[in-house]
mmCIF file of N, CA and C and ligand atoms in Angstrom:
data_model
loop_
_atom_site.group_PDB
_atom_site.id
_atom_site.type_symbol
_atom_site.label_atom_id
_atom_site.label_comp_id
_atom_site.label_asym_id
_atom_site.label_seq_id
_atom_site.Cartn_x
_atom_site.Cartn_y
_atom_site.Cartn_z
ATOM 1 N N UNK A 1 -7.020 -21.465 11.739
ATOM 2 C CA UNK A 1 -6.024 -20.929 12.676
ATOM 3 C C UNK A 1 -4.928 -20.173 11.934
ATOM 4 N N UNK A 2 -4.408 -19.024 12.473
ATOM 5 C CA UNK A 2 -3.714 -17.966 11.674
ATOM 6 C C UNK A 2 -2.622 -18.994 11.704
ATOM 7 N N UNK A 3 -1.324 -18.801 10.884
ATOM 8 C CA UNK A 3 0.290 -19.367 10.638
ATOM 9 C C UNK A 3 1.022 -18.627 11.606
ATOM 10 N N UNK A 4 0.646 -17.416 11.506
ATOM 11 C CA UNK A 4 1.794 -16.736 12.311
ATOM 12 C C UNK A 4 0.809 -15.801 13.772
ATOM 13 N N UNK A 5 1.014 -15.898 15.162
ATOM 14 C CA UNK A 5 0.609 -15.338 15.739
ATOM 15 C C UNK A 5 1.006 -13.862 16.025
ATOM 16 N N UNK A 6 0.757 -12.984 16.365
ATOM 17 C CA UNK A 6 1.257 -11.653 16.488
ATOM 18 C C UNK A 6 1.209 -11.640 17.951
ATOM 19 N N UNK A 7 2.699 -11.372 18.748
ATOM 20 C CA UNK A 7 2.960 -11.482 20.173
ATOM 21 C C UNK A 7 3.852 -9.950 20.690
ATOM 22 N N UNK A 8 3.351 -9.552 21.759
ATOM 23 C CA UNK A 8 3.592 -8.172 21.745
ATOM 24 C C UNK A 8 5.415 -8.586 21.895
ATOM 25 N N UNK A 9 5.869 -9.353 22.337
ATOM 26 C CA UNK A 9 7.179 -9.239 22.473
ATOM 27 C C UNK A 9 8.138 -9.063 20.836
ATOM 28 N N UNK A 10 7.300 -9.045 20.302
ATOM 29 C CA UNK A 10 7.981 -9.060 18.512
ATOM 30 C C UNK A 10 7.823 -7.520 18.468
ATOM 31 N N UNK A 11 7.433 -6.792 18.909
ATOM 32 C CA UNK A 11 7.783 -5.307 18.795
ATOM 33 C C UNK A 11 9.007 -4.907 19.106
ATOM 34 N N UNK A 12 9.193 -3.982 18.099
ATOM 35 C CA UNK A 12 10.659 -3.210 18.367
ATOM 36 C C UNK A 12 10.377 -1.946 18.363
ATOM 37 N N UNK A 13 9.280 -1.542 18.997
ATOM 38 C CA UNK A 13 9.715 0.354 19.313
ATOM 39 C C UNK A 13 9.898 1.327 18.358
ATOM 40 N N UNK A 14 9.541 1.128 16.765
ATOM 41 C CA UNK A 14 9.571 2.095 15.716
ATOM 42 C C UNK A 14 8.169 1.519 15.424
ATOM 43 N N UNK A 15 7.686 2.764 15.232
ATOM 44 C CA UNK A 15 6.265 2.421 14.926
ATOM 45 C C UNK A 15 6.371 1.980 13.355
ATOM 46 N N UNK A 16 7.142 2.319 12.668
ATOM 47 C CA UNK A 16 6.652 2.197 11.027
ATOM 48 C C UNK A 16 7.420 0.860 10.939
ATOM 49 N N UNK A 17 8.174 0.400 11.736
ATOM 50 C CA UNK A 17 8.766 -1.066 11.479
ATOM 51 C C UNK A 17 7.694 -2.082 12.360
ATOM 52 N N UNK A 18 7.279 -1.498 13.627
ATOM 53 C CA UNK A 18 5.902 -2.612 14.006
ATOM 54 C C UNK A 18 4.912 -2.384 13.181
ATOM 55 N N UNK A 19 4.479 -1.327 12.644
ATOM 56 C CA UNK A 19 3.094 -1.274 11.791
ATOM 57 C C UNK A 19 3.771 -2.585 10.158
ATOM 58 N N UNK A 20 4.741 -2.438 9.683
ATOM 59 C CA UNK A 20 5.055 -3.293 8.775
ATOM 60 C C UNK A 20 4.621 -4.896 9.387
ATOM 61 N N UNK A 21 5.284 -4.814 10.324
ATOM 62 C CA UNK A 21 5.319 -6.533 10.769
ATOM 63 C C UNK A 21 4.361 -7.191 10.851
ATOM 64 N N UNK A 22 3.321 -6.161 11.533
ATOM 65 C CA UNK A 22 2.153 -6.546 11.491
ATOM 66 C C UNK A 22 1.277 -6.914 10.197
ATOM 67 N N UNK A 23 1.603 -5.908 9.221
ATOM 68 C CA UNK A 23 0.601 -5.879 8.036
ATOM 69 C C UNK A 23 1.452 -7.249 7.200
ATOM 70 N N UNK A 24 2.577 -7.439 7.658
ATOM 71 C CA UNK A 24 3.454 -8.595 6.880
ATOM 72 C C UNK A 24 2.576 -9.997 7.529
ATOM 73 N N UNK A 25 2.662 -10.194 8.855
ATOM 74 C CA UNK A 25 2.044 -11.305 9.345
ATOM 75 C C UNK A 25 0.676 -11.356 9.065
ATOM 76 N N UNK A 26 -0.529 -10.459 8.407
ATOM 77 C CA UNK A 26 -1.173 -10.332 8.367
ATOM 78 C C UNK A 26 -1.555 -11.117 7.131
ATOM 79 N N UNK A 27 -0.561 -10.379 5.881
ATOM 80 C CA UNK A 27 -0.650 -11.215 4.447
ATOM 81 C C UNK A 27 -0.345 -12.429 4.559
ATOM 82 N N UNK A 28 0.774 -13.004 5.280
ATOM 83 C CA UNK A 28 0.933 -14.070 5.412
ATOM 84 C C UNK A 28 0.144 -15.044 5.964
ATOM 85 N N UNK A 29 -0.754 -14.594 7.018
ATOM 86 C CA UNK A 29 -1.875 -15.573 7.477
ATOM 87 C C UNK A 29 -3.124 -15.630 6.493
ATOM 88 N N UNK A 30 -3.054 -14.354 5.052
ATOM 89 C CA UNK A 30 -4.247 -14.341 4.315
ATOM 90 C C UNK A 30 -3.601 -15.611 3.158
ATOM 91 N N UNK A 31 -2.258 -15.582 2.708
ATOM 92 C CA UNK A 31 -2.153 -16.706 1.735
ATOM 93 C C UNK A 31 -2.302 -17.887 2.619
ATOM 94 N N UNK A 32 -1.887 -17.819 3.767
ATOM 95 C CA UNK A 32 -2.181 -19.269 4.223
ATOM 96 C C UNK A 32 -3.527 -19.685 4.170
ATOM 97 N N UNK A 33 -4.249 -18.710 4.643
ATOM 98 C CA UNK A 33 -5.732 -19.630 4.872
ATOM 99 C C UNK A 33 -6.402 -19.969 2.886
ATOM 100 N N UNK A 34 -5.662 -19.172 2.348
ATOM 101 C CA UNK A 34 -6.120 -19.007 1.156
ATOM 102 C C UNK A 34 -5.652 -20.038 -0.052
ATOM 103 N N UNK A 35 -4.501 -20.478 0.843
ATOM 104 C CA UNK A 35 -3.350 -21.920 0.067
ATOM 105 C C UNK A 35 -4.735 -23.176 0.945
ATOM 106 N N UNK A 36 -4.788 -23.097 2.546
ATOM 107 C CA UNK A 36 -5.637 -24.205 3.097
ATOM 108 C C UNK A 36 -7.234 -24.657 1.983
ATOM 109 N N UNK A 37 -7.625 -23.190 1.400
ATOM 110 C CA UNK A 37 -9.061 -23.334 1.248
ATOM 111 C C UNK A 37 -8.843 -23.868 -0.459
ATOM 112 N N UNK A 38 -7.803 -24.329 -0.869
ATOM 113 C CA UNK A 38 -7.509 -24.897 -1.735
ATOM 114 C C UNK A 38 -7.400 -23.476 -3.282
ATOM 115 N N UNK A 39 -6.859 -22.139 -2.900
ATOM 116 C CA UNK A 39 -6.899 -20.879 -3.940
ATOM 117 C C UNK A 39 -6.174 -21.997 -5.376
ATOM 118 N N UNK A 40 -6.451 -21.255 -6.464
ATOM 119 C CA UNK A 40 -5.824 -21.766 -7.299
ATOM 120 C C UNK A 40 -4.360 -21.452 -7.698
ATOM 121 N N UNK A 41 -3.593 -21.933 -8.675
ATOM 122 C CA UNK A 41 -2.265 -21.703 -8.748
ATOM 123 C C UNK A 41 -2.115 -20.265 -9.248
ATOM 124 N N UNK A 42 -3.015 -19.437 -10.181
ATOM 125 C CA UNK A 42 -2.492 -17.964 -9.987
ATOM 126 C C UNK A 42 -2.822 -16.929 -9.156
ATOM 127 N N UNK A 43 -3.521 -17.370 -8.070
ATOM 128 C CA UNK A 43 -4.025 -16.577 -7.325
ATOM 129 C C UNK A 43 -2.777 -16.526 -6.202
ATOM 130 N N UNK A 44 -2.684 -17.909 -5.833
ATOM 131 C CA UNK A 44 -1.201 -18.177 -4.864
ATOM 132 C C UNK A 44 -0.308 -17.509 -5.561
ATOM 133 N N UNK A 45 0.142 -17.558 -6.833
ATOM 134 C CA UNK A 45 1.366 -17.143 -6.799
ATOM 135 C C UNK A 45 1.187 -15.474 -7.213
ATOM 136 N N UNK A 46 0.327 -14.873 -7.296
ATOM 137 C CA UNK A 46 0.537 -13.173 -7.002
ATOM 138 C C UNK A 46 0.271 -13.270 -5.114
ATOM 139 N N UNK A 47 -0.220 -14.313 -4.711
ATOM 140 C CA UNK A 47 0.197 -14.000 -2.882
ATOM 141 C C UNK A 47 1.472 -13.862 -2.581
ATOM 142 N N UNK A 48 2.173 -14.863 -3.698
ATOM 143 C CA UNK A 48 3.405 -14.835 -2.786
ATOM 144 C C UNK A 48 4.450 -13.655 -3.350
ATOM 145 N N UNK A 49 4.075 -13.226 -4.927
ATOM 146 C CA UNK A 49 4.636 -11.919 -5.054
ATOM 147 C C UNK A 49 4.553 -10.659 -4.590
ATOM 148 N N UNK A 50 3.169 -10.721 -3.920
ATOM 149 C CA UNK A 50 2.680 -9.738 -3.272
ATOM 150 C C UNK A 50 3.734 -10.052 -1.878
ATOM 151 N N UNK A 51 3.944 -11.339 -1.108
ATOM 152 C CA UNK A 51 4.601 -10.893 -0.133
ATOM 153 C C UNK A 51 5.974 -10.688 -0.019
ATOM 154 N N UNK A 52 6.900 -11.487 -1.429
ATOM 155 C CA UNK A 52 7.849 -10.950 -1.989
ATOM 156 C C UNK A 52 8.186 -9.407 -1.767
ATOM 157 N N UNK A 53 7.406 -9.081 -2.814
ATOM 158 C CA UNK A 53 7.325 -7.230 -2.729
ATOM 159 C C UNK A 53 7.655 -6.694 -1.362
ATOM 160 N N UNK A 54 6.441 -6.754 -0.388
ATOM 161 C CA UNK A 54 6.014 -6.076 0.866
ATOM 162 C C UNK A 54 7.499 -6.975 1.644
ATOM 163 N N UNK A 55 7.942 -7.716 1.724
ATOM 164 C CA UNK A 55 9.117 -7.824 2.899
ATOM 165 C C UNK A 55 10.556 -7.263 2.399
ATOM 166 N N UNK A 56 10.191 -7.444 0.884
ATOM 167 C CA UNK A 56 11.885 -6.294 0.106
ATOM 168 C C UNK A 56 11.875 -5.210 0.891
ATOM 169 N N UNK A 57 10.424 -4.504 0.727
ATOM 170 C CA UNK A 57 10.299 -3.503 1.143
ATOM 171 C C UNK A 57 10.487 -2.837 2.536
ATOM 172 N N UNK A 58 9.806 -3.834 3.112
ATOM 173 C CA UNK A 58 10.045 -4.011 4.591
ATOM 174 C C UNK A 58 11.437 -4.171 5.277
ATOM 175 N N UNK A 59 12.677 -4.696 4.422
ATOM 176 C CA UNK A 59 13.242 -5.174 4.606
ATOM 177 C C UNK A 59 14.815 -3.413 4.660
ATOM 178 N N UNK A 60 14.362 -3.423 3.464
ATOM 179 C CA UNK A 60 15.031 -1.807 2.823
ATOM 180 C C UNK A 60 15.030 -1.095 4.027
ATOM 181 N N UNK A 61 13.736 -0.721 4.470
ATOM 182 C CA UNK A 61 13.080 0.409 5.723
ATOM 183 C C UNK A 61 14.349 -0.030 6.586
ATOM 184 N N UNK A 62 14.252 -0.917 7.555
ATOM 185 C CA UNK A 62 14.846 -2.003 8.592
ATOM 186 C C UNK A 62 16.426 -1.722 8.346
ATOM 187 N N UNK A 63 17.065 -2.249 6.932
ATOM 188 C CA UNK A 63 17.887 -1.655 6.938
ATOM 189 C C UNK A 63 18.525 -0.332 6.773
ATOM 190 N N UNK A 64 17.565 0.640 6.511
ATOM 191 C CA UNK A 64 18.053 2.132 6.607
ATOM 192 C C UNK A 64 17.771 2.676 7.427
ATOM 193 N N UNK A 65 17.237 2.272 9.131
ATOM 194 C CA UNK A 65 17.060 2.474 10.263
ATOM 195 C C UNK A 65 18.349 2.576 10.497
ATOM 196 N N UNK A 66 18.998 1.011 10.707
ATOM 197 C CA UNK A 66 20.273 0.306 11.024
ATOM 198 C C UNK A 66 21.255 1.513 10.514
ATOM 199 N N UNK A 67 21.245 1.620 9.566
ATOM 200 C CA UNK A 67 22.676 2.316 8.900
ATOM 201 C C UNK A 67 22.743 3.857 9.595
ATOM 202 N N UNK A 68 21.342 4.179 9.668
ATOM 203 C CA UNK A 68 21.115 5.784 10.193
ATOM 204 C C UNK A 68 21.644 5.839 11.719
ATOM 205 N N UNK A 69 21.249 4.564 12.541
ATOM 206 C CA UNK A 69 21.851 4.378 13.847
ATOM 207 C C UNK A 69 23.328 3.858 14.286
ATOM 208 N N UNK A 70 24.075 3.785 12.657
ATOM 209 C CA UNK A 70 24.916 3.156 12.697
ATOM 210 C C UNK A 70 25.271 2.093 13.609
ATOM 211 N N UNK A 71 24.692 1.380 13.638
ATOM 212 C CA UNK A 71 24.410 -0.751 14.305
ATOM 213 C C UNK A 71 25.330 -1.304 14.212
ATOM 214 N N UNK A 72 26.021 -1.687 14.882
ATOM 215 C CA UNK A 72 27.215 -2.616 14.497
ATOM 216 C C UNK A 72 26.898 -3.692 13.738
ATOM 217 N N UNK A 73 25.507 -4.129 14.304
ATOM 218 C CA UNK A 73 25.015 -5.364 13.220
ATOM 219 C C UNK A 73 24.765 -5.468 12.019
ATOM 220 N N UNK A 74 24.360 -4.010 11.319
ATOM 221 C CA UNK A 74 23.753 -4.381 10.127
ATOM 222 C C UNK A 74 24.230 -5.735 9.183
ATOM 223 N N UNK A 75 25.265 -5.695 9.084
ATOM 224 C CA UNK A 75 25.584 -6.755 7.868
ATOM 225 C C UNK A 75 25.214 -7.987 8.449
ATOM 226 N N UNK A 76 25.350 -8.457 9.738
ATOM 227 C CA UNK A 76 24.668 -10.214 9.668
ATOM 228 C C UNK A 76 23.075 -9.457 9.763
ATOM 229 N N UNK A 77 22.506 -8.855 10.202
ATOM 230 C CA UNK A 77 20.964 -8.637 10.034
ATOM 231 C C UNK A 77 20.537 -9.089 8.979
ATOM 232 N N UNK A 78 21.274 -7.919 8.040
ATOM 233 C CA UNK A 78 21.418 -7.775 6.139
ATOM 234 C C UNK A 78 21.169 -9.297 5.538
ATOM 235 N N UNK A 79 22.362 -10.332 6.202
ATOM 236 C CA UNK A 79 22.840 -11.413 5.599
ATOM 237 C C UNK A 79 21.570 -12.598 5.430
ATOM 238 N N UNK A 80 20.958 -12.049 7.058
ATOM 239 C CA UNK A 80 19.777 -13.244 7.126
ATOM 240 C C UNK A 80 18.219 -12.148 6.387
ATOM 241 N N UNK A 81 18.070 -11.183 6.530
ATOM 242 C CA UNK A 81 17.418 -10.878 5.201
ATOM 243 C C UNK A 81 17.363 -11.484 3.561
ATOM 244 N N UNK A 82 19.001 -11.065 3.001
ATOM 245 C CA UNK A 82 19.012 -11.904 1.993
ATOM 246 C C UNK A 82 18.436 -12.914 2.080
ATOM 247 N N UNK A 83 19.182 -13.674 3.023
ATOM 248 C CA UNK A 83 18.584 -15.608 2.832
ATOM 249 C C UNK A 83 17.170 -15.455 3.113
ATOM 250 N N UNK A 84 16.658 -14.967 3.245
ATOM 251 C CA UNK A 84 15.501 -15.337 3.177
ATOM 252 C C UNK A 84 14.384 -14.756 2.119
ATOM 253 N N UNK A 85 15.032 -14.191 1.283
ATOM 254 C CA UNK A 85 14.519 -13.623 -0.167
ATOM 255 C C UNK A 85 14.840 -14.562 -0.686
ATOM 256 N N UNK A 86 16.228 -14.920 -0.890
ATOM 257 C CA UNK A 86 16.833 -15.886 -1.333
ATOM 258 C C UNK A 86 15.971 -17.254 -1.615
ATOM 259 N N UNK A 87 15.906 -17.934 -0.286
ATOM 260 C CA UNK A 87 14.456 -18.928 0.010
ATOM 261 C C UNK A 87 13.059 -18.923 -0.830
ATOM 262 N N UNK A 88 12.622 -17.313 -0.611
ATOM 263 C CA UNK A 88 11.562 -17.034 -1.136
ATOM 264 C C UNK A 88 11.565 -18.086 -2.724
ATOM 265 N N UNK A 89 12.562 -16.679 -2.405
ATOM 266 C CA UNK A 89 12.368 -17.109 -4.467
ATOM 267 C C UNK A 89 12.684 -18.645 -4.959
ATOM 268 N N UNK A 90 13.121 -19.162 -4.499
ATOM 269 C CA UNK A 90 13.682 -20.835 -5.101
ATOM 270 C C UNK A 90 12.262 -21.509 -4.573
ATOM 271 N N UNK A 91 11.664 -20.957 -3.539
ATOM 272 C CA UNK A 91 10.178 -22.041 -3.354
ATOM 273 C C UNK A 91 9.364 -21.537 -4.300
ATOM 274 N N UNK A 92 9.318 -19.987 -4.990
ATOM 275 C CA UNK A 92 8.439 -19.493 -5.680
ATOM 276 C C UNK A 92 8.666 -20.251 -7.058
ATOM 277 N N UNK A 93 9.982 -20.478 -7.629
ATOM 278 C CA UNK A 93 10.466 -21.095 -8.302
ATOM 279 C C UNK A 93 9.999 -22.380 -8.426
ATOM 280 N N UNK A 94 10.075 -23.122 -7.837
ATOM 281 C CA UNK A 94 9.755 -24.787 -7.573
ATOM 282 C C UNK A 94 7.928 -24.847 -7.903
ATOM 283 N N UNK A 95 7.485 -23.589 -7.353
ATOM 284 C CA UNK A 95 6.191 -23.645 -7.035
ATOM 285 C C UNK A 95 5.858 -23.767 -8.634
ATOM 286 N N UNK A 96 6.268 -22.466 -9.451
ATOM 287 C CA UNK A 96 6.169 -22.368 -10.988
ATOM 288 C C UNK A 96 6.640 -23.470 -11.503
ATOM 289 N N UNK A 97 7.092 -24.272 -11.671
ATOM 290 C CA UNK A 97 7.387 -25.684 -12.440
ATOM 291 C C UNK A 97 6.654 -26.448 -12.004
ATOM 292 N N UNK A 98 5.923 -26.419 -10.728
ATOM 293 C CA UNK A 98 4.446 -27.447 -10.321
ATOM 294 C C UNK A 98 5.005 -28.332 -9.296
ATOM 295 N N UNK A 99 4.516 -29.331 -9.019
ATOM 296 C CA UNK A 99 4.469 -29.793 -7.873
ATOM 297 C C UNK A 99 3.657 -28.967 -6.521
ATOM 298 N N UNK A 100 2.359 -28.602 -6.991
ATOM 299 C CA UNK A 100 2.301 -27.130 -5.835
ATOM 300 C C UNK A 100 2.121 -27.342 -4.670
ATOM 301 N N UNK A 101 1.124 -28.291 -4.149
ATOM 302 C CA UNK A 101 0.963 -28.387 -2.904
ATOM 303 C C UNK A 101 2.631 -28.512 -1.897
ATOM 304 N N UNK A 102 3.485 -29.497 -2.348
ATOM 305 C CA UNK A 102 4.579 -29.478 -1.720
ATOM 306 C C UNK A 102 5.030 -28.013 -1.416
ATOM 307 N N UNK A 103 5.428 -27.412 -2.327
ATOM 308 C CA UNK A 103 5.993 -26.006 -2.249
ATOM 309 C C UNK A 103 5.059 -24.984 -1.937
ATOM 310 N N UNK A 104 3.823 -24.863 -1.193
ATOM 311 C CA UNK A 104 3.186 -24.404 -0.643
ATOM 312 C C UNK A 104 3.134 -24.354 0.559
ATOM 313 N N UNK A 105 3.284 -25.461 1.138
ATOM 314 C CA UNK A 105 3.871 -26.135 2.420
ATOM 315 C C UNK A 105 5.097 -25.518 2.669
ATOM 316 N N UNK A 106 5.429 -26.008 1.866
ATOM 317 C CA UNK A 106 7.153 -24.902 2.193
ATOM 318 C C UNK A 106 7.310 -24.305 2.400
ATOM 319 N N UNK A 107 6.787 -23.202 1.955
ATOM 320 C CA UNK A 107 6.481 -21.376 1.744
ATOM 321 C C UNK A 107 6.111 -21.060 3.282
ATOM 322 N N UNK A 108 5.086 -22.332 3.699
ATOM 323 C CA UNK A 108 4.062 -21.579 4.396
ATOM 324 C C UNK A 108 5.211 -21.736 5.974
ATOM 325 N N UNK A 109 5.920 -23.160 5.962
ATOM 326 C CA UNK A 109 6.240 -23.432 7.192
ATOM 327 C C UNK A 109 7.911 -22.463 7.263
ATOM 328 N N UNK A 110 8.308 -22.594 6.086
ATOM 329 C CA UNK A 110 9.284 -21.598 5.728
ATOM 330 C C UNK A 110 9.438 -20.155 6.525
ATOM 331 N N UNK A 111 8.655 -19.761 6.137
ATOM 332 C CA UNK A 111 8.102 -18.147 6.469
ATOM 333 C C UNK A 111 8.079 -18.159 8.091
ATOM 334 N N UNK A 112 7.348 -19.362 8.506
ATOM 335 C CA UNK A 112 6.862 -19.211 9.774
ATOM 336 C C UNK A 112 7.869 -19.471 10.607
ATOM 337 N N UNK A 113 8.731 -20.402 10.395
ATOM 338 C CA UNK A 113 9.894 -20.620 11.039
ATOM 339 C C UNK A 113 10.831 -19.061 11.151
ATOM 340 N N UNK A 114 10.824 -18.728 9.686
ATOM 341 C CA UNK A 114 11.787 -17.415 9.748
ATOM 342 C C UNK A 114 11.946 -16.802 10.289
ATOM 343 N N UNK A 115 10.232 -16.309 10.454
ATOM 344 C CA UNK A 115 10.169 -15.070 10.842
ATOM 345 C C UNK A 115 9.953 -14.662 12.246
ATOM 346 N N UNK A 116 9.416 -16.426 13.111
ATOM 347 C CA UNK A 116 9.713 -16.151 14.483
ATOM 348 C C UNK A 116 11.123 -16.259 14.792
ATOM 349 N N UNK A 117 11.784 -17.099 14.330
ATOM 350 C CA UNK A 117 13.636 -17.144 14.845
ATOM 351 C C UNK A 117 13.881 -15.270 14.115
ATOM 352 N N UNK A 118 13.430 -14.908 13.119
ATOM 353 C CA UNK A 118 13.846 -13.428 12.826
ATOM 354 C C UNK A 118 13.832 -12.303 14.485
ATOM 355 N N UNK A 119 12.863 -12.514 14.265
ATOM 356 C CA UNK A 119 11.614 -11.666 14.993
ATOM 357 C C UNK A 119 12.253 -11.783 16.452
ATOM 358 N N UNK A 120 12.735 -12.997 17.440
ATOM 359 C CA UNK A 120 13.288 -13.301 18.443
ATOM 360 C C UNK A 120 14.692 -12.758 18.517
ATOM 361 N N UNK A 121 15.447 -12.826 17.402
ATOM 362 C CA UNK A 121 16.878 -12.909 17.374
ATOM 363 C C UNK A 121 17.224 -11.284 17.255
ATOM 364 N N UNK A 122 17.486 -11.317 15.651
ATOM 365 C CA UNK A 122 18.172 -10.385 14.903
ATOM 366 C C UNK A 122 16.954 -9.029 15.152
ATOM 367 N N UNK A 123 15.565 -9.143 14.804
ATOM 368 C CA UNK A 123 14.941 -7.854 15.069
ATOM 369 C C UNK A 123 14.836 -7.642 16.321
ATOM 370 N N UNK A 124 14.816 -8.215 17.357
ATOM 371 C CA UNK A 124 14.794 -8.680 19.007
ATOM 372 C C UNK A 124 16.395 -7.269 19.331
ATOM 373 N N UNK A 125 17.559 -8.192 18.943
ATOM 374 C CA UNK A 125 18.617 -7.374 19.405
ATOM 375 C C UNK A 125 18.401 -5.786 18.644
ATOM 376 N N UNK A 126 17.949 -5.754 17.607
ATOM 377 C CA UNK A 126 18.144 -4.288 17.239
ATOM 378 C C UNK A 126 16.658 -3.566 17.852
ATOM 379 N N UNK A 127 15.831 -4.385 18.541
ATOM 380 C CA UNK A 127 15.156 -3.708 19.793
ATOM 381 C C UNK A 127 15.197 -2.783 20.730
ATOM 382 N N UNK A 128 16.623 -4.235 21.465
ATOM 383 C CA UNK A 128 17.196 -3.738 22.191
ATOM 384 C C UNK A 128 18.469 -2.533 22.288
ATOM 385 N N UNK A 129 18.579 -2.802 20.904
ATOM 386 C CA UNK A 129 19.951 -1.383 20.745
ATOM 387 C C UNK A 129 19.214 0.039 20.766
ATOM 388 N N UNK A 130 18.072 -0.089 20.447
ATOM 389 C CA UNK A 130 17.280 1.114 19.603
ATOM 390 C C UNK A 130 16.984 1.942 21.385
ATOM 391 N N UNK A 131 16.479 1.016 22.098
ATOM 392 C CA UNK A 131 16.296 1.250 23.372
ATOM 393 C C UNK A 131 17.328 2.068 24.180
ATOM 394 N N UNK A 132 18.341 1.027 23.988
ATOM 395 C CA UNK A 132 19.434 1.578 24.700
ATOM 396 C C UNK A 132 20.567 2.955 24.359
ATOM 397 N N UNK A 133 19.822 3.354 23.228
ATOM 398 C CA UNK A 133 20.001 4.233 22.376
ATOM 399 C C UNK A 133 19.012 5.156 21.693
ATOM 400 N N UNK A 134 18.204 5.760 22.944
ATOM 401 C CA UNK A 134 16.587 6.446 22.794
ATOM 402 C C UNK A 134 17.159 7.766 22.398
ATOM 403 N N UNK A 135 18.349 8.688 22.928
ATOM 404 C CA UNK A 135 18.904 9.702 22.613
ATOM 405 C C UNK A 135 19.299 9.988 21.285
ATOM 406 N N UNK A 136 19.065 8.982 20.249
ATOM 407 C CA UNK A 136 19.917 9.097 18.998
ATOM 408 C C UNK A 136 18.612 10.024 18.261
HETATM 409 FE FE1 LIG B 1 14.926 -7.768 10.307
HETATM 410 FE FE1 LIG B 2 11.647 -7.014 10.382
#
């Protein structure tokens, strides 16, 4: 069973920010099944640099939408971005000193939590701004 479901209400109306989300939830359901089928420890951890990478990235885009539409929100958007790089990295961390299965778990329920409270909230309202602001 995938970690993260893909639900049309998680769209926000820029195609190159839904085409990301998608290909993001996508990697993320490939390390999961790939952490379940027992992958080994360097294979997991270029998954999780690989998804490191792809949500910086993802993340950059998202915010140079924001700034171009000038958002009132950007900076708490911004803020819960950070934290959650932030996160990343201290489970990626934990993961590299061992203990893995724990911090795999982490990663996995981590992410999933995030990124639906993300996905509902903070990308949700700049949805709705983008909408209400089709003329820009
Ligand atoms: Fe976001
Ligand atoms: Fe996003």
């Amino acid at each position: 069973m995938p970690l993260i479901n893909w639900r049309d209400d998680f769209e926000i109306g820029i195609e190159e920010i839904d085409h990301e989300h998608q290909e993001l939830i996508t990697l993320i359901n490939e390390a999961h099944s790939a952490l379940q089928a027992g992958a080994d420890m360097p294979s997991v951890a270029a998954f999780f640099g690989e998804i490191y990478a792809r949500i910086s990235a993802h993340f950059a885009l998202e915010e140079s939408v924001m700034r171009r539409l000038r958002y009132a929100q950007t900076e708490a958007h911004k803020a819960e971005h950070e934290e959650l790089l932030d996160g990343i990295r201290d489970i990626m961390d934990g993961y590299e000193r061992g203990d893995y299965a724990q911090y795999q778990e982490l990663l996995a329920t981590h992410l999933e939590t995030w990124f639906t409270d993300h996905f509902k909230n903070q990308d949700a309202r700049l949805h709705r701004f983008i909408h209400d602001h089709e003329h820009i």
